[in-house]
């Protein structure tokens, strides 16, 4: 399953809204009705941080300025007001079809 | 709290083998699968496969069949990744991550393969 993440680079100012797209070549809806699409943030030299699972469910401790939406094969991560700690590379992941596949990443950086 | 603690960096020569570990704590180890992810220097994330921590059954992505082995020491709540016949292109950071929802990651192990 091909996962296409855009843009590859997203220059923002602090306080801006940011939006990242993730499109898959197949439906990510499992036979059980659940859609397995997750989002992660990786800062330089660090492990990925888990932000959102199953399209729109934030992990505990993730600020509510992060929101995930979408369905079937078209998904979006929105950050309502970018803060300095949000800078880094964002990845989406489809985990319904083998092999699981990550998007190529979106670098969120300051203008 | 839930933690995945991985072993330390490794420097190996081509043709050698390496075994890296991922020790889980703060939850029942056998309740959650363990995934392995490769990140080559300056590159993105690539899923290698996963191991069922209850049955011990591994599943490998095609690119990681043959030289890669996932194993468990369940009594020690530890998942292991062994890579044999190392090649230069195995130079990467290897992460473990807790399934089903990928909620927690290990800190990663940098493996450098160089003659």
Tab-separated table of C-alpha atoms in Angstrom:
chain	number	residue	atom	x	y	z
A	1	UNK	CA	0.000	0.000	0.000
A	2	UNK	CA	1.465	3.298	-1.074
A	3	UNK	CA	1.112	6.108	1.448
A	4	UNK	CA	1.599	9.591	0.005
A	5	UNK	CA	2.236	12.323	2.526
A	6	UNK	CA	2.216	16.001	1.565
A	7	UNK	CA	3.780	18.464	1.765
A	8	UNK	CA	7.319	17.234	2.347
A	9	UNK	CA	8.177	20.574	3.957
A	10	UNK	CA	5.840	22.972	5.731
A	11	UNK	CA	7.266	26.351	6.798
A	12	UNK	CA	5.103	28.000	9.446
A	13	UNK	CA	5.093	30.855	11.907
A	14	UNK	CA	4.392	30.185	15.549
A	15	UNK	CA	0.652	30.410	16.175
A	16	UNK	CA	-0.224	29.371	12.619
A	17	UNK	CA	-2.475	26.480	11.782
A	18	UNK	CA	-0.719	23.616	10.013
A	19	UNK	CA	-2.254	20.855	7.957
A	20	UNK	CA	-0.615	17.654	6.679
A	21	UNK	CA	-2.215	15.250	4.228
A	22	UNK	CA	-1.809	11.481	4.041
A	23	UNK	CA	-3.392	9.533	1.190
A	24	UNK	CA	-3.249	5.774	0.743
A	25	UNK	CA	-3.573	3.720	-2.425
A	26	UNK	CA	-6.073	1.392	-0.732
A	27	UNK	CA	-8.830	1.687	1.817
A	28	UNK	CA	-7.460	1.523	5.374
A	29	UNK	CA	-10.714	0.191	6.780
A	30	UNK	CA	-10.201	-3.200	8.379
A	31	UNK	CA	-12.794	-5.963	8.152
A	32	UNK	CA	-13.709	-5.087	11.760
A	33	UNK	CA	-14.731	-1.609	10.661
A	34	UNK	CA	-11.800	0.175	12.329
A	35	UNK	CA	-9.494	2.401	10.256
A	36	UNK	CA	-5.846	1.917	11.153
A	37	UNK	CA	-4.040	5.180	10.456
A	38	UNK	CA	-1.695	6.790	12.983
A	39	UNK	CA	0.423	9.943	13.254
A	40	UNK	CA	3.838	10.451	14.876
A	41	UNK	CA	6.225	13.341	15.469
A	42	UNK	CA	9.965	12.827	15.456
A	43	UNK	CA	12.318	15.529	16.657
A	44	UNK	CA	15.997	15.415	15.616
A	45	UNK	CA	17.883	12.644	17.377
A	46	UNK	CA	14.811	11.451	19.237
A	47	UNK	CA	12.418	8.514	19.118
A	48	UNK	CA	9.066	9.046	17.393
A	49	UNK	CA	6.319	10.387	19.650
A	50	UNK	CA	2.901	8.824	19.205
A	51	UNK	CA	0.256	11.488	18.593
A	52	UNK	CA	-2.876	9.898	17.166
A	53	UNK	CA	-4.144	6.362	16.470
A	54	UNK	CA	-7.116	5.061	14.493
A	55	UNK	CA	-7.452	8.317	12.532
A	56	UNK	CA	-8.589	10.686	15.260
A	57	UNK	CA	-7.833	9.351	18.745
A	58	UNK	CA	-5.181	11.301	20.614
A	59	UNK	CA	-2.856	9.442	22.954
A	60	UNK	CA	-2.869	10.469	26.593
A	61	UNK	CA	-0.937	13.682	27.125
A	62	UNK	CA	-1.144	14.877	23.514
A	63	UNK	CA	-2.397	18.489	23.435
A	64	UNK	CA	-5.828	19.073	21.929
A	65	UNK	CA	-4.363	21.457	19.336
A	66	UNK	CA	-3.547	18.229	17.458
A	67	UNK	CA	-6.470	16.696	15.599
A	68	UNK	CA	-6.755	13.884	13.086
A	69	UNK	CA	-9.529	13.430	10.583
A	70	UNK	CA	-10.419	11.615	7.395
A	71	UNK	CA	-11.756	8.308	6.212
A	72	UNK	CA	-11.108	5.363	3.932
A	73	UNK	CA	-7.954	6.557	2.132
A	74	UNK	CA	-7.700	10.304	2.704
A	75	UNK	CA	-6.504	11.657	6.049
A	76	UNK	CA	-5.357	14.924	7.584
A	77	UNK	CA	-3.456	15.990	10.677
A	78	UNK	CA	-4.138	19.545	11.813
A	79	UNK	CA	-2.255	21.562	14.389
A	80	UNK	CA	-4.433	24.484	15.380
A	81	UNK	CA	-1.736	26.843	16.710
A	82	UNK	CA	1.840	25.761	16.155
A	83	UNK	CA	4.092	25.999	19.206
A	84	UNK	CA	7.892	25.666	19.264
A	85	UNK	CA	7.766	22.102	20.620
A	86	UNK	CA	5.704	21.026	17.587
A	87	UNK	CA	8.595	21.452	15.158
A	88	UNK	CA	10.044	18.289	13.670
A	89	UNK	CA	9.120	15.594	11.154
A	90	UNK	CA	5.610	14.159	11.090
A	91	UNK	CA	4.882	10.680	9.777
A	92	UNK	CA	1.630	8.914	9.073
A	93	UNK	CA	1.434	5.116	9.245
A	94	UNK	CA	-1.066	2.675	7.795
A	95	UNK	CA	-1.238	-0.491	9.856
A	96	UNK	CA	-3.989	-2.476	8.269
A	97	UNK	CA	-2.279	-4.003	5.205
A	98	UNK	CA	1.036	-5.875	5.188
A	99	UNK	CA	3.613	-4.519	4.910
A	100	UNK	CA	2.675	-1.633	7.152
A	101	UNK	CA	3.883	1.573	5.533
A	102	UNK	CA	4.876	5.020	6.730
A	103	UNK	CA	4.523	8.195	4.759
A	104	UNK	CA	7.792	9.821	3.681
A	105	UNK	CA	7.463	12.514	6.327
A	106	UNK	CA	6.605	16.216	6.552
A	107	UNK	CA	9.148	18.565	8.059
A	108	UNK	CA	7.384	21.267	10.057
A	109	UNK	CA	9.824	24.178	10.336
A	110	UNK	CA	9.860	27.892	11.017
A	111	UNK	CA	9.565	30.333	8.136
B	1	UNK	CA	4.857	3.945	33.728
B	2	UNK	CA	5.207	2.098	30.451
B	3	UNK	CA	8.747	2.010	29.125
B	4	UNK	CA	10.634	0.283	26.345
B	5	UNK	CA	14.363	0.394	27.007
B	6	UNK	CA	16.673	-0.743	24.247
B	7	UNK	CA	20.285	-1.875	24.401
B	8	UNK	CA	23.256	0.291	23.532
B	9	UNK	CA	24.884	1.293	20.239
B	10	UNK	CA	26.756	-1.284	18.217
B	11	UNK	CA	29.735	-1.044	15.861
B	12	UNK	CA	30.172	-4.106	13.686
B	13	UNK	CA	32.083	-5.236	10.620
B	14	UNK	CA	30.420	-6.551	7.452
B	15	UNK	CA	29.576	-10.221	7.800
B	16	UNK	CA	29.248	-10.101	11.584
B	17	UNK	CA	26.019	-10.508	13.553
B	18	UNK	CA	24.324	-8.282	16.086
B	19	UNK	CA	21.560	-8.823	18.630
B	20	UNK	CA	19.702	-5.878	20.072
B	21	UNK	CA	17.133	-5.975	22.833
B	22	UNK	CA	14.000	-4.123	23.868
B	23	UNK	CA	13.001	-4.522	27.517
B	24	UNK	CA	9.430	-3.650	28.402
B	25	UNK	CA	8.136	-2.553	31.772
B	26	UNK	CA	4.971	-1.082	33.254
B	27	UNK	CA	2.558	-3.472	31.541
B	28	UNK	CA	1.936	-7.151	30.886
B	29	UNK	CA	4.449	-7.962	28.149
B	30	UNK	CA	2.402	-10.704	26.518
B	31	UNK	CA	-0.673	-8.479	26.115
B	32	UNK	CA	0.817	-6.427	23.292
B	33	UNK	CA	2.676	-7.217	20.089
B	34	UNK	CA	6.085	-5.706	19.452
B	35	UNK	CA	6.993	-4.044	16.173
B	36	UNK	CA	10.459	-3.341	14.798
B	37	UNK	CA	11.218	-0.260	12.688
B	38	UNK	CA	14.374	0.699	10.793
B	39	UNK	CA	15.542	4.258	10.198
B	40	UNK	CA	18.607	4.679	7.998
B	41	UNK	CA	20.646	7.859	8.592
B	42	UNK	CA	18.715	10.909	7.399
B	43	UNK	CA	15.845	8.769	6.114
B	44	UNK	CA	12.294	7.929	7.099
B	45	UNK	CA	10.788	5.075	9.040
B	46	UNK	CA	10.447	1.558	7.621
B	47	UNK	CA	8.432	-1.230	9.210
B	48	UNK	CA	10.403	-4.465	9.544
B	49	UNK	CA	7.725	-6.678	11.035
B	50	UNK	CA	6.316	-7.711	14.367
B	51	UNK	CA	6.306	-10.503	16.881
B	52	UNK	CA	3.328	-11.892	18.753
B	53	UNK	CA	4.565	-11.717	22.334
B	54	UNK	CA	2.029	-14.320	23.474
B	55	UNK	CA	2.803	-17.048	20.929
B	56	UNK	CA	6.281	-15.964	19.836
B	57	UNK	CA	5.257	-16.020	16.169
B	58	UNK	CA	7.143	-13.470	14.075
B	59	UNK	CA	5.965	-11.781	10.883
B	60	UNK	CA	8.551	-10.206	8.599
B	61	UNK	CA	8.191	-7.612	5.865
B	62	UNK	CA	9.608	-8.952	2.597
B	63	UNK	CA	12.744	-6.789	2.769
B	64	UNK	CA	13.580	-8.317	6.140
B	65	UNK	CA	13.214	-12.015	5.447
B	66	UNK	CA	16.303	-14.182	5.737
B	67	UNK	CA	18.939	-12.354	7.811
B	68	UNK	CA	16.611	-10.889	10.422
B	69	UNK	CA	15.190	-12.781	13.389
B	70	UNK	CA	12.743	-11.569	16.001
B	71	UNK	CA	12.738	-13.474	19.279
B	72	UNK	CA	11.535	-13.192	22.851
B	73	UNK	CA	12.716	-13.715	26.382
B	74	UNK	CA	9.187	-13.497	27.734
B	75	UNK	CA	10.234	-14.210	31.308
B	76	UNK	CA	12.363	-11.068	31.081
B	77	UNK	CA	9.722	-9.050	29.169
B	78	UNK	CA	12.269	-8.599	26.393
B	79	UNK	CA	12.028	-8.688	22.620
B	80	UNK	CA	15.166	-9.160	20.563
B	81	UNK	CA	16.215	-8.427	17.007
B	82	UNK	CA	19.136	-10.351	15.571
B	83	UNK	CA	20.721	-9.423	12.245
B	84	UNK	CA	23.215	-11.825	10.700
B	85	UNK	CA	25.722	-11.364	7.872
B	86	UNK	CA	25.640	-7.588	8.375
B	87	UNK	CA	25.921	-5.334	5.329
B	88	UNK	CA	26.783	-1.651	5.069
B	89	UNK	CA	23.138	-0.883	4.273
B	90	UNK	CA	22.115	-2.263	7.680
B	91	UNK	CA	23.633	0.847	9.227
B	92	UNK	CA	20.604	2.427	10.858
B	93	UNK	CA	18.754	3.090	14.060
B	94	UNK	CA	16.406	0.271	15.021
B	95	UNK	CA	13.340	1.018	17.122
B	96	UNK	CA	10.918	-1.278	18.899
B	97	UNK	CA	7.345	-0.074	19.307
B	98	UNK	CA	4.428	-1.468	21.244
B	99	UNK	CA	1.415	-2.649	19.269
B	100	UNK	CA	-1.616	-2.596	18.650
B	101	UNK	CA	-1.833	1.153	18.491
B	102	UNK	CA	1.888	1.943	18.460
B	103	UNK	CA	1.578	3.812	21.735
B	104	UNK	CA	5.144	3.560	22.992
B	105	UNK	CA	8.573	3.407	21.373
B	106	UNK	CA	12.008	2.412	22.536
B	107	UNK	CA	14.764	5.014	22.368
B	108	UNK	CA	16.354	3.270	19.389
B	109	UNK	CA	19.648	1.450	18.874
B	110	UNK	CA	22.216	2.825	16.428
B	111	UNK	CA	23.913	-0.015	14.554
B	112	UNK	CA	26.928	0.996	12.483
B	113	UNK	CA	28.374	-1.474	9.997
B	114	UNK	CA	31.811	-0.477	8.765
B	115	UNK	CA	35.009	-2.226	7.829
